[in-house]
CSV table of C-alpha atoms in Angstrom, one decimal:
chain,number,residue,atom,x,y,z
A,77,MET,CA,7.9,23.5,-24.3
A,78,ASP,CA,4.9,24.9,-23.5
A,79,TYR,CA,5.3,25.2,-19.7
A,80,PHE,CA,8.4,26.3,-18.0
A,81,PRO,CA,9.1,23.8,-15.2
A,82,LEU,CA,9.5,25.5,-11.8
A,83,PHE,CA,9.3,24.2,-8.1
A,84,MET,CA,8.0,27.1,-6.1
A,85,ASP,CA,8.7,27.5,-2.3
A,86,ILE,CA,5.0,27.9,-0.3
A,87,LYS,CA,6.2,27.5,3.0
A,88,ASN,CA,4.1,29.8,5.3
A,89,LYS,CA,2.6,31.4,2.1
A,90,SER,CA,-1.1,31.9,2.1
A,91,CYS,CA,-2.7,29.5,-0.7
A,92,LEU,CA,-6.3,29.3,-1.5
A,93,VAL,CA,-8.4,26.1,-2.7
A,94,VAL,CA,-11.7,26.8,-4.0
A,95,GLY,CA,-14.2,23.6,-3.7
A,96,GLY,CA,-15.1,21.6,-0.9
A,97,GLY,CA,-15.1,18.0,-2.5
A,98,GLU,CA,-12.7,15.2,-3.1
A,99,ILE,CA,-10.5,16.7,-5.6
A,100,ALA,CA,-10.3,20.2,-3.2
A,101,PHE,CA,-9.4,17.8,-0.4
A,102,ARG,CA,-6.1,16.3,-2.2
A,103,LYS,CA,-5.1,19.4,-3.6
A,104,ALA,CA,-5.1,21.6,0.0
A,105,ASN,CA,-3.6,18.4,1.5
A,106,ALA,CA,-0.8,18.5,-0.8
A,107,LEU,CA,-0.3,22.1,-0.5
A,108,LEU,CA,-0.6,21.4,3.5
A,109,ARG,CA,2.4,19.0,3.1
A,110,ALA,CA,4.4,21.6,1.4
A,111,GLY,CA,4.1,23.6,4.5
A,112,ALA,CA,1.9,26.0,2.7
A,113,CYS,CA,-1.3,27.9,4.9
A,114,VAL,CA,-4.2,27.0,3.0
A,115,SER,CA,-7.6,28.8,3.0
A,116,ILE,CA,-11.0,26.3,1.6
A,117,ALA,CA,-13.5,28.3,0.4
A,118,ALA,CA,-16.8,26.6,-0.5
A,119,PRO,CA,-20.6,26.6,0.9
A,120,GLU,CA,-20.6,23.1,1.5
A,121,PHE,CA,-17.5,20.6,2.7
A,122,SER,CA,-17.1,16.6,2.5
A,123,ASP,CA,-16.6,15.2,5.8
A,124,GLU,CA,-12.9,14.7,5.3
A,125,VAL,CA,-12.2,18.3,4.2
A,126,LEU,CA,-14.0,19.1,7.6
A,127,GLU,CA,-11.0,16.6,9.1
A,128,LEU,CA,-8.5,19.6,7.8
A,129,LYS,CA,-9.6,22.2,10.3
A,130,HIS,CA,-7.7,20.4,12.8
A,131,GLN,CA,-4.8,21.2,11.2
A,132,GLU,CA,-3.0,24.4,12.3
A,133,LYS,CA,-2.2,25.9,9.2
A,134,CYS,CA,-5.7,25.3,7.5
A,135,GLU,CA,-8.8,27.6,7.3
A,136,LEU,CA,-12.2,26.7,6.0
A,137,ILE,CA,-14.7,29.4,4.7
A,138,ARG,CA,-17.8,28.4,4.6
A,139,GLU,CA,-19.1,31.0,1.5
A,140,CYS,CA,-19.2,30.7,-2.1
A,141,PHE,CA,-16.0,32.2,-3.9
A,142,ASN,CA,-15.5,36.0,-3.7
A,143,PRO,CA,-12.5,37.8,-5.3
A,144,SER,CA,-12.0,39.1,-1.8
A,145,HIS,CA,-10.7,35.7,-0.7
A,146,LEU,CA,-7.8,36.0,-2.8
A,147,LEU,CA,-6.3,39.0,-0.6
A,148,ASN,CA,-2.5,38.2,0.1
A,149,LYS,CA,-2.6,34.6,-1.7
A,150,VAL,CA,0.3,33.2,-3.6
A,151,LEU,CA,-1.5,30.5,-5.4
A,152,VAL,CA,-5.2,29.4,-6.3
A,153,ILE,CA,-6.6,26.2,-7.0
A,154,ALA,CA,-10.2,26.1,-8.1
A,155,ALA,CA,-11.6,22.4,-7.7
A,156,THR,CA,-15.3,22.8,-7.9
A,157,ASN,CA,-17.5,21.3,-10.6
A,158,ASP,CA,-19.0,24.1,-11.4
A,159,ARG,CA,-17.4,25.5,-14.7
A,160,SER,CA,-18.8,29.2,-14.1
A,161,VAL,CA,-17.3,29.4,-10.5
A,162,ASN,CA,-14.1,28.0,-11.9
A,163,LYS,CA,-14.0,30.4,-14.7
A,164,GLN,CA,-14.6,33.2,-12.4
A,165,VAL,CA,-11.8,32.0,-10.1
A,166,TYR,CA,-9.4,31.9,-13.1
A,167,GLN,CA,-10.3,35.2,-14.1
A,168,SER,CA,-9.9,37.0,-10.8
A,169,ALA,CA,-6.9,35.4,-9.9
A,170,LYS,CA,-5.3,36.3,-13.2
A,171,ASP,CA,-6.4,39.7,-13.2
A,172,ALA,CA,-4.6,39.7,-9.5
A,173,SER,CA,-1.5,38.4,-11.4
A,174,ILE,CA,-1.6,35.2,-8.9
A,175,PRO,CA,-0.8,31.6,-10.3
A,176,VAL,CA,-4.2,29.8,-10.6
A,177,ASN,CA,-4.9,26.1,-11.5
A,178,VAL,CA,-8.5,24.9,-12.5
A,179,VAL,CA,-8.3,21.2,-12.1
A,180,ASP,CA,-8.8,19.5,-15.1
A,181,ASN,CA,-9.3,22.5,-17.3
A,182,PRO,CA,-6.1,23.3,-18.9
A,183,ASP,CA,-7.5,26.4,-20.9
A,184,LEU,CA,-8.4,28.0,-17.1
A,185,CYS,CA,-4.7,27.5,-15.8
A,186,THR,CA,-1.9,29.9,-16.0
A,187,PHE,CA,0.3,26.6,-14.1
A,188,ILE,CA,-0.5,23.1,-13.8
A,189,PHE,CA,0.6,20.4,-11.6
A,190,PRO,CA,2.9,17.4,-12.7
A,191,ALA,CA,2.8,13.9,-11.3
A,192,ILE,CA,5.5,14.1,-8.7
A,193,VAL,CA,8.0,11.1,-7.5
A,194,GLU,CA,8.9,12.1,-3.9
A,195,ARG,CA,12.0,10.9,-2.2
A,196,GLY,CA,13.1,12.9,1.2
A,197,PRO,CA,14.2,16.4,-0.5
A,198,MET,CA,14.5,14.9,-3.8
A,199,THR,CA,11.3,15.4,-6.2
A,200,ILE,CA,10.9,14.4,-9.5
A,201,ALA,CA,8.2,16.0,-11.8
A,202,VAL,CA,6.5,14.4,-14.7
A,203,CYS,CA,4.3,17.1,-16.9
A,204,SER,CA,2.4,16.3,-20.3
A,205,ASN,CA,1.4,19.9,-20.5
A,206,GLY,CA,-2.2,18.7,-19.4
A,207,ASN,CA,-3.1,17.2,-22.1
A,208,ALA,CA,-2.6,13.5,-21.1
A,209,PRO,CA,-2.3,13.5,-17.2
A,210,VAL,CA,-3.2,9.8,-17.2
A,211,LEU,CA,-0.2,9.1,-19.2
A,212,GLY,CA,1.7,11.1,-16.9
A,213,ARG,CA,0.6,9.3,-13.7
A,214,LEU,CA,1.5,6.0,-15.6
A,215,LEU,CA,5.2,7.5,-16.2
A,216,ARG,CA,5.6,8.3,-12.5
A,217,ALA,CA,4.7,4.5,-11.5
A,218,LYS,CA,7.5,3.9,-13.8
A,219,ILE,CA,10.1,6.2,-12.1
A,220,GLU,CA,8.6,4.9,-8.8
A,221,SER,CA,9.5,1.3,-9.9
A,222,ILE,CA,13.0,2.2,-10.7
A,223,ILE,CA,14.4,5.0,-7.8
A,224,PRO,CA,14.5,3.1,-4.6
A,225,PHE,CA,13.2,5.0,-1.4
A,226,GLN,CA,16.4,5.3,-0.2
A,227,TYR,CA,17.3,8.0,-2.3
A,228,GLY,CA,15.5,10.2,0.1
A,229,LYS,CA,17.9,9.2,2.8
A,230,LEU,CA,20.8,9.7,0.4
A,231,ALA,CA,19.9,13.3,-0.6
A,232,GLU,CA,19.0,14.0,3.2
A,233,LEU,CA,23.0,13.1,3.7
A,234,ALA,CA,24.0,15.2,1.4
A,235,GLN,CA,22.2,18.0,2.2
A,236,LYS,CA,23.6,17.5,5.9
A,237,TYR,CA,27.2,17.5,4.5
A,238,ARG,CA,27.1,19.9,1.7
A,239,ALA,CA,28.8,23.0,3.6
A,240,LYS,CA,31.4,20.8,4.9
A,241,VAL,CA,32.4,19.2,1.6
A,242,LYS,CA,32.7,22.8,0.3
A,243,SER,CA,35.1,23.8,3.0
A,244,VAL,CA,36.8,20.7,2.7
A,245,PHE,CA,37.3,20.8,-1.2
A,246,SER,CA,37.7,24.5,-2.4
A,247,ASN,CA,37.8,22.8,-6.1
A,248,THR,CA,34.2,22.3,-7.8
A,249,ASN,CA,35.7,19.8,-9.7
A,250,GLN,CA,37.2,18.0,-6.7
A,251,ARG,CA,33.6,18.4,-5.1
A,252,ARG,CA,31.7,17.1,-8.2
A,253,ASP,CA,34.2,13.8,-7.9
A,254,PHE,CA,33.6,13.4,-4.3
A,255,TRP,CA,29.8,13.3,-4.4
A,256,GLU,CA,30.1,11.1,-7.4
A,257,SER,CA,31.8,8.6,-5.3
A,258,VAL,CA,29.4,8.8,-2.7
A,259,PHE,CA,26.5,8.2,-4.8
A,260,GLU,CA,27.9,5.6,-6.8
A,261,GLY,CA,29.8,3.7,-4.4
A,262,LYS,CA,29.9,1.9,-0.9
A,263,ILE,CA,28.2,4.8,1.0
A,264,ALA,CA,25.4,4.9,-1.1
A,265,HIS,CA,25.3,0.7,-1.1
A,266,THR,CA,25.5,1.0,2.6
A,267,ILE,CA,22.2,3.2,2.3
A,268,PHE,CA,20.3,0.9,0.2
A,269,GLU,CA,20.9,-1.8,2.4
A,270,GLY,CA,19.3,0.5,5.7
A,271,LYS,CA,22.5,0.9,7.3
A,272,PHE,CA,22.3,4.7,7.5
A,273,GLU,CA,24.4,5.3,10.5
A,274,ARG,CA,27.4,3.2,9.2
A,275,ALA,CA,26.9,5.4,6.0
A,276,GLU,CA,27.1,8.7,7.5
A,277,ALA,CA,30.3,7.2,9.6
A,278,LEU,CA,31.7,6.2,5.9
A,279,LEU,CA,31.5,9.5,4.9
A,280,GLN,CA,32.9,11.1,7.7
A,281,GLN,CA,35.8,8.7,6.9
A,282,LYS,CA,36.1,9.7,3.4
A,283,LEU,CA,36.0,13.4,4.3
A,284,ALA,CA,38.7,13.2,6.7
A,285,ALA,CA,41.1,11.5,4.3
A,286,ARG,CA,39.9,14.2,1.6
A,287,SER,CA,39.6,11.2,-0.6
A,288,PHE,CA,37.2,11.9,-3.7
A,289,ALA,CA,38.2,8.7,-5.7
A,290,GLN,CA,35.9,5.9,-6.4
A,291,GLU,CA,36.8,2.6,-4.0
A,292,THR,CA,38.8,0.6,-5.7
A,293,ARG,CA,37.3,-2.8,-4.0
A,294,GLY,CA,34.9,-4.6,-6.1
A,295,GLU,CA,31.9,-6.3,-5.1
A,296,VAL,CA,29.5,-9.3,-6.0
A,297,TYR,CA,25.5,-8.8,-6.5
A,298,LEU,CA,24.0,-12.2,-6.7
A,299,VAL,CA,21.0,-11.8,-8.2
A,300,GLY,CA,17.6,-13.7,-8.7
A,301,ALA,CA,16.1,-12.9,-12.3
A,302,GLY,CA,13.2,-14.9,-11.4
A,303,PRO,CA,11.5,-17.1,-14.0
A,304,GLY,CA,11.3,-15.0,-17.2
A,305,ASP,CA,9.0,-12.4,-17.5
A,306,PRO,CA,10.8,-9.1,-16.4
A,307,GLU,CA,8.1,-7.3,-14.4
A,308,LEU,CA,8.5,-10.1,-11.9
A,309,LEU,CA,11.9,-9.1,-10.9
A,310,THR,CA,12.4,-6.6,-7.9
A,311,PHE,CA,13.1,-3.4,-7.5
A,312,LYS,CA,16.7,-4.1,-5.9
A,313,ALA,CA,17.2,-6.4,-8.8
A,314,LEU,CA,16.9,-3.5,-11.4
A,315,ARG,CA,19.1,-1.3,-9.4
A,316,LEU,CA,21.9,-3.6,-9.1
A,317,MET,CA,21.9,-4.6,-12.5
A,318,GLN,CA,21.9,-1.1,-14.0
A,319,GLN,CA,25.0,-0.3,-11.5
A,320,ALA,CA,27.1,-3.6,-12.5
A,321,ASP,CA,30.3,-3.2,-14.6
A,322,VAL,CA,30.4,-6.8,-15.6
A,323,VAL,CA,27.5,-9.4,-16.0
A,324,ILE,CA,27.9,-13.0,-15.7
A,325,TYR,CA,24.5,-14.6,-16.6
A,326,ASP,CA,22.9,-18.4,-17.0
A,327,ARG,CA,21.2,-19.9,-20.0
A,328,LEU,CA,17.7,-19.0,-17.9
A,329,VAL,CA,18.1,-15.3,-17.9
A,330,THR,CA,15.9,-14.3,-20.7
A,331,PRO,CA,17.0,-11.7,-23.4
A,332,GLU,CA,14.5,-9.2,-22.1
A,333,ILE,CA,16.0,-9.4,-18.6
A,334,LEU,CA,19.5,-9.2,-20.0
A,335,ASP,CA,18.4,-6.3,-22.0
A,336,LEU,CA,17.9,-4.3,-18.5
A,337,THR,CA,21.4,-4.5,-17.7
A,338,ARG,CA,23.9,-1.3,-18.4
A,339,ARG,CA,24.4,-1.2,-22.2
A,340,ASP,CA,28.3,-0.8,-21.4
A,341,ALA,CA,28.3,-3.6,-19.2
A,342,GLN,CA,30.8,-6.6,-20.0
A,343,LYS,CA,28.4,-9.7,-20.6
A,344,ILE,CA,29.7,-13.3,-19.9
A,345,TYR,CA,27.8,-16.0,-20.7
A,346,VAL,CA,28.6,-19.2,-18.4
A,347,GLY,CA,24.8,-21.2,-19.3
A,348,LYS,CA,24.1,-24.4,-17.8
A,349,LYS,CA,21.8,-27.4,-18.9
A,350,SER,CA,21.6,-31.0,-18.0
A,351,LYS,CA,24.9,-32.9,-19.1
A,352,PHE,CA,26.0,-29.9,-20.8
A,353,HIS,CA,28.3,-27.2,-19.0
A,354,CYS,CA,29.2,-24.3,-20.9
A,355,VAL,CA,31.3,-23.2,-17.6
A,356,PRO,CA,32.0,-25.4,-14.9
A,357,GLN,CA,30.9,-24.0,-11.6
A,358,SER,CA,34.6,-23.7,-10.5
A,359,ASP,CA,35.2,-21.6,-13.4
A,360,ILE,CA,32.3,-19.2,-12.5
A,361,ASN,CA,33.8,-18.5,-8.8
A,362,LYS,CA,36.9,-18.1,-10.4
A,363,LEU,CA,35.4,-15.3,-12.6
A,364,LEU,CA,33.5,-13.5,-9.8
A,365,LEU,CA,37.0,-13.5,-7.6
A,366,GLU,CA,38.9,-12.1,-10.5
A,367,TYR,CA,36.7,-9.4,-11.4
A,368,ALA,CA,35.7,-8.2,-8.1
A,369,GLU,CA,39.3,-8.2,-7.3
A,370,LYS,CA,40.2,-6.0,-10.1
A,371,GLY,CA,37.6,-3.2,-8.4
A,372,HIS,CA,34.4,-4.3,-10.5
A,373,ARG,CA,30.7,-4.5,-9.6
A,374,VAL,CA,30.1,-8.0,-10.8
A,375,LEU,CA,26.6,-9.0,-11.3
A,376,ARG,CA,25.8,-12.9,-10.9
A,377,LEU,CA,22.2,-12.8,-12.9
A,378,LYS,CA,20.3,-16.4,-12.1
A,379,GLY,CA,17.3,-17.5,-13.4
A,380,GLY,CA,14.6,-18.2,-10.5
A,381,ASP,CA,16.3,-17.5,-7.0
A,382,PRO,CA,20.2,-17.6,-6.0
A,383,PHE,CA,19.5,-20.0,-3.3
A,384,ILE,CA,16.9,-22.3,-4.5
A,385,PHE,CA,19.0,-24.7,-7.1
A,386,GLY,CA,20.8,-21.8,-8.1
A,387,ARG,CA,24.4,-22.2,-6.5
A,388,GLY,CA,24.3,-18.9,-4.9
A,389,GLY,CA,25.1,-20.7,-1.6
A,390,GLU,CA,28.7,-22.4,-3.1
A,391,GLU,CA,29.3,-18.6,-4.6
A,392,ALA,CA,28.8,-17.2,-1.6
A,393,GLU,CA,31.1,-19.5,0.3
A,394,GLU,CA,33.8,-18.8,-2.0
A,395,LEU,CA,33.4,-14.7,-2.0
A,396,VAL,CA,33.4,-15.3,2.1
A,397,LYS,CA,36.6,-16.8,1.5
A,398,ARG,CA,38.2,-14.1,-0.4
A,399,ASN,CA,37.0,-11.3,2.0
A,400,ILE,CA,34.9,-10.2,-1.3
A,401,PRO,CA,32.0,-7.9,-0.2
A,402,PHE,CA,28.4,-9.4,-1.8
A,403,GLN,CA,24.6,-8.8,-1.7
A,404,VAL,CA,22.2,-11.6,-2.6
A,405,VAL,CA,19.2,-10.4,-3.9
A,406,PRO,CA,16.1,-13.0,-3.7
A,407,GLY,CA,14.2,-13.9,-7.2
A,408,ILE,CA,10.5,-15.4,-7.5
A,409,THR,CA,11.7,-18.8,-7.9
A,410,SER,CA,10.1,-20.8,-10.9
A,411,ALA,CA,7.7,-22.6,-8.9
A,412,ALA,CA,6.1,-19.8,-7.6
A,413,GLY,CA,6.0,-18.1,-11.3
A,414,ALA,CA,5.0,-21.3,-13.4
A,415,SER,CA,2.4,-22.3,-10.5
A,416,THR,CA,1.0,-18.4,-10.6
A,417,TYR,CA,0.7,-18.1,-14.1
A,418,CYS,CA,-0.9,-21.6,-15.0
A,419,GLY,CA,-3.4,-21.4,-11.9
A,420,ILE,CA,-1.5,-24.0,-9.8
A,421,PRO,CA,-1.7,-22.8,-6.3
A,422,LEU,CA,1.1,-24.5,-4.7
A,423,THR,CA,-1.2,-25.3,-1.5
A,424,HIS,CA,-4.7,-25.0,-0.7
A,425,ARG,CA,-6.8,-26.0,1.8
A,426,ASP,CA,-8.9,-28.3,0.0
A,427,TYR,CA,-5.7,-30.2,-1.5
A,428,ALA,CA,-2.6,-29.7,-0.2
A,429,HIS,CA,-1.1,-28.3,3.1
A,430,SER,CA,2.2,-28.3,2.3
A,431,VAL,CA,4.8,-27.9,-0.6
A,432,THR,CA,8.3,-29.4,-1.5
A,433,PHE,CA,10.8,-28.4,-4.0
A,434,VAL,CA,13.0,-30.9,-4.9
A,435,THR,CA,15.8,-31.1,-7.5
A,436,GLY,CA,15.6,-34.3,-9.8
A,437,HIS,CA,19.3,-33.6,-11.1
A,438,LEU,CA,21.6,-34.5,-8.3
A,439,LYS,CA,25.4,-33.4,-8.0
A,440,ASN,CA,25.9,-37.0,-9.3
A,441,ASP,CA,23.8,-37.2,-12.1
A,442,THR,CA,21.3,-39.6,-10.7
A,443,CYS,CA,17.9,-39.0,-9.5
A,444,ASP,CA,18.1,-40.9,-6.3
A,445,LEU,CA,15.6,-39.1,-3.7
A,446,ASN,CA,14.0,-39.8,-0.8
A,447,TRP,CA,10.9,-41.1,-2.7
A,448,LYS,CA,9.0,-42.2,0.6
A,449,ALA,CA,9.0,-38.6,2.0
A,450,LEU,CA,7.9,-37.3,-1.0
A,451,ALA,CA,5.3,-40.0,-2.1
A,452,GLN,CA,2.8,-38.2,0.4
A,453,PRO,CA,-0.7,-37.3,0.1
A,454,GLY,CA,-1.9,-33.8,0.7
A,455,GLN,CA,1.5,-32.1,-0.3
A,456,THR,CA,2.4,-30.3,-3.5
A,457,LEU,CA,5.7,-31.8,-5.2
A,458,VAL,CA,7.4,-29.4,-7.2
A,459,ILE,CA,10.6,-31.0,-9.1
A,460,TYR,CA,13.4,-28.6,-10.7
A,461,MET,CA,15.2,-30.3,-13.8
A,462,GLY,CA,13.8,-33.5,-13.6
A,463,LEU,CA,12.3,-33.9,-17.3
A,464,SER,CA,15.5,-36.3,-18.3
A,465,GLY,CA,14.5,-38.3,-15.3
A,466,LEU,CA,10.3,-38.4,-15.5
A,467,LYS,CA,9.7,-42.1,-16.4
A,468,THR,CA,11.7,-42.5,-12.8
A,469,ILE,CA,10.1,-40.2,-11.3
A,470,ALA,CA,6.6,-41.4,-12.1
A,471,ARG,CA,7.5,-45.3,-11.5
A,472,GLU,CA,9.0,-44.4,-7.9
A,473,LEU,CA,6.3,-42.1,-6.8
A,474,THR,CA,3.3,-44.5,-7.7
A,475,SER,CA,5.8,-47.5,-6.4
A,476,HIS,CA,5.9,-45.8,-3.0
A,477,GLY,CA,2.5,-45.2,-2.2
A,478,LEU,CA,0.6,-42.0,-4.6
A,479,PRO,CA,-2.0,-43.4,-6.6
A,480,GLY,CA,-1.3,-43.5,-10.6
A,481,GLU,CA,-4.2,-41.1,-11.4
A,482,THR,CA,-2.3,-38.3,-9.3
A,483,PRO,CA,-2.0,-35.1,-11.5
A,484,VAL,CA,0.8,-34.1,-12.8
A,485,ALA,CA,1.7,-30.8,-15.0
A,486,LEU,CA,4.7,-30.1,-17.0
A,487,ILE,CA,5.4,-26.5,-17.4
A,488,GLN,CA,8.0,-25.2,-19.8
A,489,ASN,CA,9.1,-21.7,-19.8
A,490,ALA,CA,7.5,-20.3,-16.9
A,491,THR,CA,6.2,-16.8,-17.2
A,492,ARG,CA,7.7,-16.7,-20.7
A,493,THR,CA,5.6,-15.7,-23.9
A,494,ASN,CA,6.5,-19.0,-24.8
A,495,GLN,CA,5.0,-20.7,-21.8
A,496,LYS,CA,3.3,-24.0,-22.5
A,497,ILE,CA,1.6,-26.6,-20.1
A,498,ALA,CA,1.0,-30.4,-20.4
A,499,ILE,CA,-1.1,-31.8,-18.1
A,500,GLY,CA,-1.6,-35.8,-17.3
A,501,ASN,CA,-1.2,-38.0,-14.2
A,502,LEU,CA,1.5,-40.4,-13.2
A,503,GLU,CA,0.7,-43.1,-15.5
A,504,THR,CA,0.4,-41.1,-18.4
A,505,ILE,CA,2.9,-38.0,-17.8
A,506,GLU,CA,5.7,-39.6,-20.0
A,507,ARG,CA,3.7,-40.3,-22.7
A,508,VAL,CA,2.0,-36.6,-22.7
A,509,SER,CA,5.4,-35.0,-22.5
A,510,ARG,CA,6.6,-37.2,-25.8
A,511,GLN,CA,3.5,-36.1,-27.5
A,512,LYS,CA,3.5,-32.3,-26.7
A,513,ASN,CA,7.2,-32.1,-27.5
A,514,ILE,CA,8.0,-30.9,-23.6
A,515,ILE,CA,11.6,-29.7,-23.7
A,516,SER,CA,13.6,-27.9,-20.9
A,517,PRO,CA,14.0,-25.8,-18.9
A,518,ALA,CA,10.4,-27.2,-17.3
A,519,LEU,CA,9.2,-28.1,-13.9
A,520,ILE,CA,7.5,-31.0,-13.0
A,521,VAL,CA,4.4,-30.2,-10.4
A,522,VAL,CA,2.6,-33.5,-9.0
A,523,GLY,CA,-0.6,-33.2,-6.7
A,524,GLU,CA,-4.4,-32.3,-6.5
A,525,VAL,CA,-3.9,-28.7,-6.5
A,526,ILE,CA,-3.6,-29.0,-10.4
A,527,ASN,CA,-7.1,-29.6,-10.4
A,528,LEU,CA,-7.7,-26.1,-10.2
A,529,HIS,CA,-5.6,-25.4,-13.3
A,530,GLU,CA,-8.8,-25.0,-15.8
A,531,THR,CA,-10.4,-22.9,-13.3
A,532,LEU,CA,-8.2,-20.6,-12.2
A,533,SER,CA,-6.1,-19.7,-15.3
A,534,GLN,CA,-8.9,-19.3,-17.4
A,535,GLU,CA,-12.8,-18.0,-15.9
A,536,ASN,CA,-11.5,-16.6,-12.2
A,537,ARG,CA,-7.8,-14.5,-13.1
A,538,SER,CA,-6.7,-12.1,-14.9
A,539,GLN,CA,-3.8,-13.4,-17.3
A,540,PRO,CA,-0.8,-11.2,-17.3
A,541,LEU,CA,1.2,-13.0,-19.9
A,542,ALA,CA,-1.8,-12.9,-22.6
A,543,GLU,CA,-2.4,-9.1,-21.7
A,544,ALA,CA,1.1,-8.2,-22.0
A,545,HIS,CA,2.9,-10.3,-24.6
A,546,GLY,CA,-0.3,-12.2,-26.3
A,547,ASN,CA,-1.7,-15.5,-26.2
A,548,LEU,CA,0.2,-18.3,-24.2
A,549,ALA,CA,0.7,-21.8,-25.7
A,550,LEU,CA,-1.5,-23.7,-23.1
A,551,GLU,CA,-2.0,-27.4,-24.2
A,552,ARG,CA,-4.0,-29.8,-21.7
A,553,THR,CA,-4.4,-33.4,-22.2
A,554,ALA,CA,-6.3,-35.6,-19.9
């Protein structure tokens, strides 16, 4: 460990920043946010530095650096582009035993700044010992993505009741157990939902009952895992995935996403596909009820979005009947993910003014849809679970008014590393599907917006999958 990690209280303490440009502004602003009294010394100041003079604790000194500027200072930062000046600041501060940092010059520093993540009174620091600051910032971004902002509110609540908890529980172990039950239980979840007053009331009740045990009542999380790419998960989905004791997941959840759940969680596969049900929906409902009533935190992990052809509504109804608390976390539905990754906007002023989502596989195993409403010009039609009925879909859309040359895209394994797209029209798409060996899971997209695929997926947009995972298996047939 080259540097000893230390957090320093600089509230109302005098600090010096040498320099008058953008970097000096950022450093001075950070010190001011920490409550310091900041003097900024430089012969000239940028406009943004000049704005700081209006802050009560900020003083501008329009002079070149002089060692006299160090009088009564507890911390010094040099942020000039003149190495000789930076070196003078470093040596003068070091001689005076004042901590000094010269920006981007580790050899002229007695301390360095970490990349920080702030959540209210909670501060997380990432340090690369000054050797890889960009990597430190990247790691900070990853930490930002998995720690909800509401943790700051949770820390504020703990700060507010710390003395009260100490007076109620004289035993250290009891206090520890109490706070663990707060941070991992219903109170924390209530804060994450934005219900701060309710969370405080629950904590007061818990204190009054002198309880430091975890709640025994379980909860169910109906979470949308998105179409396949783990980077499309929401922050909330990831947090609940890492809290759940039991994970009940379906066939469309990729192994990469399943790996993000808790390692020690019990995992139950209930995958379903057309004409084959590994576990009937009624049994899935029973599993959710059974584990939640035993006090477990149950994650129902679904491909796409729980409420878009995901039967999340049916599961939620059963939970309501049994008075079991639950949360629903939206996921990026396959249509949005597939169209974006393939360069097919679902709406476009020149091609489509509306988009319709429909399932091609109904509860009675038919494909009997409102074809007249679906066969409308100027709209994009997205059909889920319709590959087995592709011949019927193409025939009915043309017989109800859509031209045979209307473009059709089949998108297999949307957003995944093995994503494949085959393009034809209503007259050719069944043949194209056979030629390209398109299999489920696959979406059917119908509409003129498909004409934008080649342009938007190649020349004019980034390719996240190609950059992150290698080349896509893209196939196109006229």
